Amino acid sequence: METKTIISVIVQFVVAVNEVLMAFGVTKFENVTTDTVYAIVSTVVMVVAWGYGIWKNHNFTPAACEAQGILDQMKGKTQDNIVVEDMEGEDDESNA
């Protein structure tokens, strides 16, 4: 099972439980207001979404770094954004 599927199921489950509890007015927490629960849930969701976004948009694993290198080569780039053709041309000139 993919990670994004697991995260989606967890988030949807938390949202569903939250809605059911609010619909039935279940508040068995003493000294905890709805604003407190909302703030906590919102913060947790924000942190999870932030972490997930960073994980998906940056190359943390060796496989992701390798895939990015291949993609950059296909686009004619290197890590320094130098066109690969120019680098190959320089190598050819220095060997001549």
Short mmCIF file of C-alpha atoms in Angstrom, two decimals, residues 18-89:
data_model
loop_
_atom_site.label_atom_id
_atom_site.label_comp_id
_atom_site.label_asym_id
_atom_site.label_seq_id
_atom_site.Cartn_x
_atom_site.Cartn_y
_atom_site.Cartn_z
CA ASN A 18 -14.46 14.77 14.37
CA GLU A 19 -17.67 15.40 12.43
CA VAL A 20 -19.57 12.60 14.17
CA LEU A 21 -18.50 13.81 17.61
CA MET A 22 -19.49 17.37 16.77
CA ALA A 23 -22.84 16.25 15.30
CA PHE A 24 -23.78 14.39 18.47
CA GLY A 25 -22.39 17.04 20.78
CA VAL A 26 -20.00 14.64 22.46
CA THR A 27 -17.74 16.67 24.72
CA LYS A 28 -16.57 14.48 27.57
CA PHE A 29 -13.35 16.39 27.98
CA GLU A 30 -13.41 18.60 31.02
CA ASN A 31 -11.87 22.04 30.67
CA VAL A 32 -11.41 21.52 26.94
CA THR A 33 -13.38 23.78 24.66
CA THR A 34 -14.24 23.29 21.03
CA ASP A 35 -11.76 26.02 20.18
CA THR A 36 -8.98 24.05 21.88
CA VAL A 37 -9.83 20.85 20.00
CA TYR A 38 -10.07 22.79 16.76
CA ALA A 39 -6.69 24.43 17.35
CA ILE A 40 -5.03 21.10 18.16
CA VAL A 41 -6.55 19.27 15.19
CA SER A 42 -5.74 22.14 12.84
CA THR A 43 -2.15 22.26 14.04
CA VAL A 44 -1.69 18.51 13.66
CA VAL A 45 -3.19 18.55 10.15
CA MET A 46 -1.01 21.51 9.18
CA VAL A 47 2.17 19.83 10.45
CA VAL A 48 1.34 16.55 8.68
CA ALA A 49 0.50 18.35 5.43
CA TRP A 50 3.68 20.43 5.68
CA GLY A 51 5.83 17.36 6.31
CA TYR A 52 4.17 15.42 3.51
CA GLY A 53 4.66 18.32 1.12
CA ILE A 54 8.34 18.61 1.97
CA TRP A 55 8.82 14.85 1.61
CA LYS A 56 7.12 14.74 -1.80
CA ASN A 57 8.83 17.86 -3.20
CA HIS A 58 12.44 17.19 -2.17
CA ASN A 59 14.82 14.35 -2.93
CA PHE A 60 15.58 12.68 0.41
CA THR A 61 16.17 9.08 -0.62
CA PRO A 62 19.09 7.86 -2.74
CA ALA A 63 16.61 6.55 -5.32
CA ALA A 64 14.97 9.97 -5.58
CA CYS A 65 18.36 11.67 -6.01
CA GLU A 66 19.30 9.21 -8.75
CA ALA A 67 15.96 9.72 -10.50
CA GLN A 68 16.43 13.50 -10.33
CA GLY A 69 19.90 13.13 -11.87
CA ILE A 70 18.46 11.10 -14.75
CA LEU A 71 15.69 13.66 -15.24
CA ASP A 72 18.22 16.50 -15.26
CA GLN A 73 20.30 14.65 -17.87
CA MET A 74 17.21 14.14 -20.01
CA LYS A 75 16.50 17.87 -19.80
CA GLY A 76 20.13 18.70 -20.63
CA LYS A 77 21.02 20.00 -17.17
CA THR A 78 23.55 19.18 -14.51
CA GLN A 79 23.36 19.92 -10.81
CA ASP A 80 24.87 23.36 -11.49
CA ASN A 81 22.29 24.03 -14.26
CA ILE A 82 25.03 23.90 -16.90
CA VAL A 83 23.92 22.53 -20.23
CA VAL A 84 25.32 19.03 -20.71
CA GLU A 85 26.04 19.68 -24.41
CA ASP A 86 28.38 22.55 -23.49
CA MET A 87 30.26 20.34 -21.05
CA GLU A 88 30.59 17.57 -23.62
CA GLY A 89 31.83 20.11 -26.16
#
